Amino acid sequence: MGQVLEPNLVPSEALRWLVCLTDGDDLGSSRPNQRGQLVSQMLGSSSAPAGLNMVMITVGALKSENVQVIQSWVKQVTTQGGQGVHLGDKDATGIAKAFEVVAEFLAAEVGGATEC
């Protein structure tokens, strides 16, 4: 996540894509980030990068409160002018389809072929 905020990593006018994959409810986050507070703070702050796009790919059952957090991130990104999408599937067979969607988004941005 820190690289998304890195000021000189890419030109300031470049669009940034954050593609996240999770296989269920998070059991390993530190206490200050158990409900995604760090991402929520970054997205809600003035330090959120311009042109940020987000694809959240979830596989498996998630608690409803975690789905709400993910949907709030997607909404924040789209409200700020980026593309945000949550792609969820019940099992791992949907991962390939989800990454095809990611490839389509990226191809539209760069105007060419991409590999995932």
mmCIF file with all atom_site columns, C-alpha atoms in Angstrom:
data_model
loop_
_atom_site.group_PDB
_atom_site.id
_atom_site.type_symbol
_atom_site.label_atom_id
_atom_site.label_alt_id
_atom_site.label_comp_id
_atom_site.label_asym_id
_atom_site.label_entity_id
_atom_site.label_seq_id
_atom_site.pdbx_PDB_ins_code
_atom_site.Cartn_x
_atom_site.Cartn_y
_atom_site.Cartn_z
_atom_site.occupancy
_atom_site.B_iso_or_equiv
_atom_site.pdbx_formal_charge
_atom_site.auth_seq_id
_atom_site.auth_comp_id
_atom_site.auth_asym_id
_atom_site.auth_atom_id
_atom_site.pdbx_PDB_model_num
ATOM 1   C CA . MET A 1 1   ? 0.000   0.000   0.000   1.00 0.00 ? 1   MET A CA 1
ATOM 2   C CA . GLY A 1 2   ? 2.894   2.327   0.749   1.00 0.00 ? 2   GLY A CA 1
ATOM 3   C CA . GLN A 1 3   ? 4.085   2.232   -2.855  1.00 0.00 ? 3   GLN A CA 1
ATOM 4   C CA . VAL A 1 4   ? 0.767   3.672   -4.030  1.00 0.00 ? 4   VAL A CA 1
ATOM 5   C CA . LEU A 1 5   ? 1.573   6.778   -1.983  1.00 0.00 ? 5   LEU A CA 1
ATOM 6   C CA . GLU A 1 6   ? 5.236   6.968   -3.070  1.00 0.00 ? 6   GLU A CA 1
ATOM 7   C CA . PRO A 1 7   ? 5.528   10.442  -4.654  1.00 0.00 ? 7   PRO A CA 1
ATOM 8   C CA . ASN A 1 8   ? 8.267   9.883   -7.251  1.00 0.00 ? 8   ASN A CA 1
ATOM 9   C CA . LEU A 1 9   ? 7.643   6.256   -8.172  1.00 0.00 ? 9   LEU A CA 1
ATOM 10  C CA . VAL A 1 10  ? 5.583   7.166   -11.249 1.00 0.00 ? 10  VAL A CA 1
ATOM 11  C CA . PRO A 1 11  ? 4.734   10.495  -12.914 1.00 0.00 ? 11  PRO A CA 1
ATOM 12  C CA . SER A 1 12  ? 2.113   12.440  -10.958 1.00 0.00 ? 12  SER A CA 1
ATOM 13  C CA . GLU A 1 13  ? -0.327  12.324  -13.887 1.00 0.00 ? 13  GLU A CA 1
ATOM 14  C CA . ALA A 1 14  ? -0.113  8.512   -14.151 1.00 0.00 ? 14  ALA A CA 1
ATOM 15  C CA . LEU A 1 15  ? -3.126  6.500   -13.106 1.00 0.00 ? 15  LEU A CA 1
ATOM 16  C CA . ARG A 1 16  ? -2.497  4.101   -10.265 1.00 0.00 ? 16  ARG A CA 1
ATOM 17  C CA . TRP A 1 17  ? -4.073  0.675   -9.950  1.00 0.00 ? 17  TRP A CA 1
ATOM 18  C CA . LEU A 1 18  ? -4.394  -1.124  -6.648  1.00 0.00 ? 18  LEU A CA 1
ATOM 19  C CA . VAL A 1 19  ? -5.378  -4.762  -7.236  1.00 0.00 ? 19  VAL A CA 1
ATOM 20  C CA . CYS A 1 20  ? -6.068  -6.723  -4.052  1.00 0.00 ? 20  CYS A CA 1
ATOM 21  C CA . LEU A 1 21  ? -6.771  -10.426 -3.623  1.00 0.00 ? 21  LEU A CA 1
ATOM 22  C CA . THR A 1 22  ? -8.086  -11.955 -0.426  1.00 0.00 ? 22  THR A CA 1
ATOM 23  C CA . ASP A 1 23  ? -9.242  -15.478 0.270   1.00 0.00 ? 23  ASP A CA 1
ATOM 24  C CA . GLY A 1 24  ? -11.575 -14.731 3.137   1.00 0.00 ? 24  GLY A CA 1
ATOM 25  C CA . ASP A 1 25  ? -11.830 -12.854 6.393   1.00 0.00 ? 25  ASP A CA 1
ATOM 26  C CA . ASP A 1 26  ? -8.594  -11.379 7.681   1.00 0.00 ? 26  ASP A CA 1
ATOM 27  C CA . LEU A 1 27  ? -7.257  -13.032 10.787  1.00 0.00 ? 27  LEU A CA 1
ATOM 28  C CA . GLY A 1 28  ? -3.764  -11.558 10.788  1.00 0.00 ? 28  GLY A CA 1
ATOM 29  C CA . SER A 1 29  ? -4.146  -7.784  10.849  1.00 0.00 ? 29  SER A CA 1
ATOM 30  C CA . SER A 1 30  ? -2.759  -5.822  13.719  1.00 0.00 ? 30  SER A CA 1
ATOM 31  C CA . ARG A 1 31  ? -5.286  -4.386  16.147  1.00 0.00 ? 31  ARG A CA 1
ATOM 32  C CA . PRO A 1 32  ? -5.137  -0.831  14.696  1.00 0.00 ? 32  PRO A CA 1
ATOM 33  C CA . ASN A 1 33  ? -6.100  -2.226  11.287  1.00 0.00 ? 33  ASN A CA 1
ATOM 34  C CA . GLN A 1 34  ? -8.632  -4.942  12.105  1.00 0.00 ? 34  GLN A CA 1
ATOM 35  C CA . ARG A 1 35  ? -11.399 -3.193  10.178  1.00 0.00 ? 35  ARG A CA 1
ATOM 36  C CA . GLY A 1 36  ? -9.274  -1.791  7.379   1.00 0.00 ? 36  GLY A CA 1
ATOM 37  C CA . GLN A 1 37  ? -8.750  1.538   9.126   1.00 0.00 ? 37  GLN A CA 1
ATOM 38  C CA . LEU A 1 38  ? -5.375  2.204   7.470   1.00 0.00 ? 38  LEU A CA 1
ATOM 39  C CA . VAL A 1 39  ? -6.805  1.940   3.944   1.00 0.00 ? 39  VAL A CA 1
ATOM 40  C CA . SER A 1 40  ? -9.932  3.867   4.935   1.00 0.00 ? 40  SER A CA 1
ATOM 41  C CA . GLN A 1 41  ? -7.795  6.684   6.385   1.00 0.00 ? 41  GLN A CA 1
ATOM 42  C CA . MET A 1 42  ? -5.565  6.803   3.302   1.00 0.00 ? 42  MET A CA 1
ATOM 43  C CA . LEU A 1 43  ? -8.545  6.931   0.939   1.00 0.00 ? 43  LEU A CA 1
ATOM 44  C CA . GLY A 1 44  ? -10.227 9.647   3.001   1.00 0.00 ? 44  GLY A CA 1
ATOM 45  C CA . SER A 1 45  ? -7.159  11.839  3.373   1.00 0.00 ? 45  SER A CA 1
ATOM 46  C CA . SER A 1 46  ? -5.670  14.531  1.202   1.00 0.00 ? 46  SER A CA 1
ATOM 47  C CA . SER A 1 47  ? -2.668  12.251  0.654   1.00 0.00 ? 47  SER A CA 1
ATOM 48  C CA . ALA A 1 48  ? -4.779  9.810   -1.381  1.00 0.00 ? 48  ALA A CA 1
ATOM 49  C CA . PRO A 1 49  ? -3.154  9.682   -4.806  1.00 0.00 ? 49  PRO A CA 1
ATOM 50  C CA . ALA A 1 50  ? -4.982  11.309  -7.687  1.00 0.00 ? 50  ALA A CA 1
ATOM 51  C CA . GLY A 1 51  ? -6.062  8.849   -10.338 1.00 0.00 ? 51  GLY A CA 1
ATOM 52  C CA . LEU A 1 52  ? -6.276  5.885   -7.971  1.00 0.00 ? 52  LEU A CA 1
ATOM 53  C CA . ASN A 1 53  ? -8.218  2.889   -9.259  1.00 0.00 ? 53  ASN A CA 1
ATOM 54  C CA . MET A 1 54  ? -8.992  -0.179  -7.151  1.00 0.00 ? 54  MET A CA 1
ATOM 55  C CA . VAL A 1 55  ? -10.032 -3.741  -7.879  1.00 0.00 ? 55  VAL A CA 1
ATOM 56  C CA . MET A 1 56  ? -10.841 -5.888  -4.850  1.00 0.00 ? 56  MET A CA 1
ATOM 57  C CA . ILE A 1 57  ? -10.972 -9.619  -5.616  1.00 0.00 ? 57  ILE A CA 1
ATOM 58  C CA . THR A 1 58  ? -12.429 -11.725 -2.829  1.00 0.00 ? 58  THR A CA 1
ATOM 59  C CA . VAL A 1 59  ? -12.700 -15.497 -2.792  1.00 0.00 ? 59  VAL A CA 1
ATOM 60  C CA . GLY A 1 60  ? -14.699 -17.361 -0.186  1.00 0.00 ? 60  GLY A CA 1
ATOM 61  C CA . ALA A 1 61  ? -17.144 -16.293 2.461   1.00 0.00 ? 61  ALA A CA 1
ATOM 62  C CA . LEU A 1 62  ? -16.576 -12.930 4.111   1.00 0.00 ? 62  LEU A CA 1
ATOM 63  C CA . LYS A 1 63  ? -18.314 -11.480 7.137   1.00 0.00 ? 63  LYS A CA 1
ATOM 64  C CA . SER A 1 64  ? -20.876 -8.874  6.159   1.00 0.00 ? 64  SER A CA 1
ATOM 65  C CA . GLU A 1 65  ? -18.966 -6.135  8.001   1.00 0.00 ? 65  GLU A CA 1
ATOM 66  C CA . ASN A 1 66  ? -15.853 -6.906  5.922   1.00 0.00 ? 66  ASN A CA 1
ATOM 67  C CA . VAL A 1 67  ? -17.862 -6.761  2.698   1.00 0.00 ? 67  VAL A CA 1
ATOM 68  C CA . GLN A 1 68  ? -19.191 -3.364  3.847   1.00 0.00 ? 68  GLN A CA 1
ATOM 69  C CA . VAL A 1 69  ? -15.625 -2.115  4.424   1.00 0.00 ? 69  VAL A CA 1
ATOM 70  C CA . ILE A 1 70  ? -14.551 -3.270  0.951   1.00 0.00 ? 70  ILE A CA 1
ATOM 71  C CA . GLN A 1 71  ? -17.621 -1.691  -0.634  1.00 0.00 ? 71  GLN A CA 1
ATOM 72  C CA . SER A 1 72  ? -16.892 1.574   1.195   1.00 0.00 ? 72  SER A CA 1
ATOM 73  C CA . TRP A 1 73  ? -13.365 1.603   -0.282  1.00 0.00 ? 73  TRP A CA 1
ATOM 74  C CA . VAL A 1 74  ? -14.746 1.015   -3.782  1.00 0.00 ? 74  VAL A CA 1
ATOM 75  C CA . LYS A 1 75  ? -17.251 3.839   -3.255  1.00 0.00 ? 75  LYS A CA 1
ATOM 76  C CA . GLN A 1 76  ? -14.532 6.216   -2.015  1.00 0.00 ? 76  GLN A CA 1
ATOM 77  C CA . VAL A 1 77  ? -12.374 5.490   -5.063  1.00 0.00 ? 77  VAL A CA 1
ATOM 78  C CA . THR A 1 78  ? -15.251 6.037   -7.499  1.00 0.00 ? 78  THR A CA 1
ATOM 79  C CA . THR A 1 79  ? -16.380 9.187   -5.666  1.00 0.00 ? 79  THR A CA 1
ATOM 80  C CA . GLN A 1 80  ? -12.872 10.584  -6.137  1.00 0.00 ? 80  GLN A CA 1
ATOM 81  C CA . GLY A 1 81  ? -13.062 9.944   -9.898  1.00 0.00 ? 81  GLY A CA 1
ATOM 82  C CA . GLY A 1 82  ? -11.318 6.582   -10.121 1.00 0.00 ? 82  GLY A CA 1
ATOM 83  C CA . GLN A 1 83  ? -12.607 3.202   -11.129 1.00 0.00 ? 83  GLN A CA 1
ATOM 84  C CA . GLY A 1 84  ? -13.468 0.932   -8.246  1.00 0.00 ? 84  GLY A CA 1
ATOM 85  C CA . VAL A 1 85  ? -14.873 -2.558  -8.356  1.00 0.00 ? 85  VAL A CA 1
ATOM 86  C CA . HIS A 1 86  ? -15.364 -5.491  -5.998  1.00 0.00 ? 86  HIS A CA 1
ATOM 87  C CA . LEU A 1 87  ? -15.271 -8.891  -7.690  1.00 0.00 ? 87  LEU A CA 1
ATOM 88  C CA . GLY A 1 88  ? -16.307 -11.687 -5.359  1.00 0.00 ? 88  GLY A CA 1
ATOM 89  C CA . ASP A 1 89  ? -16.594 -15.414 -5.885  1.00 0.00 ? 89  ASP A CA 1
ATOM 90  C CA . LYS A 1 90  ? -17.443 -18.327 -3.634  1.00 0.00 ? 90  LYS A CA 1
ATOM 91  C CA . ASP A 1 91  ? -14.430 -20.419 -4.626  1.00 0.00 ? 91  ASP A CA 1
ATOM 92  C CA . ALA A 1 92  ? -11.074 -20.244 -6.370  1.00 0.00 ? 92  ALA A CA 1
ATOM 93  C CA . THR A 1 93  ? -12.470 -21.048 -9.821  1.00 0.00 ? 93  THR A CA 1
ATOM 94  C CA . GLY A 1 94  ? -13.599 -17.441 -10.077 1.00 0.00 ? 94  GLY A CA 1
ATOM 95  C CA . ILE A 1 95  ? -10.103 -16.002 -9.660  1.00 0.00 ? 95  ILE A CA 1
ATOM 96  C CA . ALA A 1 96  ? -9.208  -16.488 -13.337 1.00 0.00 ? 96  ALA A CA 1
ATOM 97  C CA . LYS A 1 97  ? -12.396 -14.677 -14.387 1.00 0.00 ? 97  LYS A CA 1
ATOM 98  C CA . ALA A 1 98  ? -11.680 -11.855 -11.954 1.00 0.00 ? 98  ALA A CA 1
ATOM 99  C CA . PHE A 1 99  ? -8.185  -11.363 -13.326 1.00 0.00 ? 99  PHE A CA 1
ATOM 100 C CA . GLU A 1 100 ? -9.600  -11.292 -16.863 1.00 0.00 ? 100 GLU A CA 1
ATOM 101 C CA . VAL A 1 101 ? -11.690 -8.304  -15.747 1.00 0.00 ? 101 VAL A CA 1
ATOM 102 C CA . VAL A 1 102 ? -8.556  -6.691  -14.271 1.00 0.00 ? 102 VAL A CA 1
ATOM 103 C CA . ALA A 1 103 ? -6.729  -7.250  -17.578 1.00 0.00 ? 103 ALA A CA 1
ATOM 104 C CA . GLU A 1 104 ? -9.597  -5.554  -19.442 1.00 0.00 ? 104 GLU A CA 1
ATOM 105 C CA . PHE A 1 105 ? -9.429  -2.506  -17.138 1.00 0.00 ? 105 PHE A CA 1
ATOM 106 C CA . LEU A 1 106 ? -5.668  -2.245  -17.553 1.00 0.00 ? 106 LEU A CA 1
ATOM 107 C CA . ALA A 1 107 ? -5.791  -2.737  -21.323 1.00 0.00 ? 107 ALA A CA 1
ATOM 108 C CA . ALA A 1 108 ? -8.316  0.092   -21.579 1.00 0.00 ? 108 ALA A CA 1
ATOM 109 C CA . GLU A 1 109 ? -5.988  2.359   -19.575 1.00 0.00 ? 109 GLU A CA 1
ATOM 110 C CA . VAL A 1 110 ? -2.771  1.639   -21.468 1.00 0.00 ? 110 VAL A CA 1
ATOM 111 C CA . GLY A 1 111 ? -4.378  1.092   -24.855 1.00 0.00 ? 111 GLY A CA 1
ATOM 112 C CA . GLY A 1 112 ? -2.780  -2.260  -25.512 1.00 0.00 ? 112 GLY A CA 1
ATOM 113 C CA . ALA A 1 113 ? -2.177  -5.806  -24.459 1.00 0.00 ? 113 ALA A CA 1
ATOM 114 C CA . THR A 1 114 ? -1.459  -6.785  -20.882 1.00 0.00 ? 114 THR A CA 1
ATOM 115 C CA . GLU A 1 115 ? -0.414  -9.963  -19.136 1.00 0.00 ? 115 GLU A CA 1
ATOM 116 C CA . CYS A 1 116 ? -1.808  -11.117 -15.817 1.00 0.00 ? 116 CYS A CA 1
#
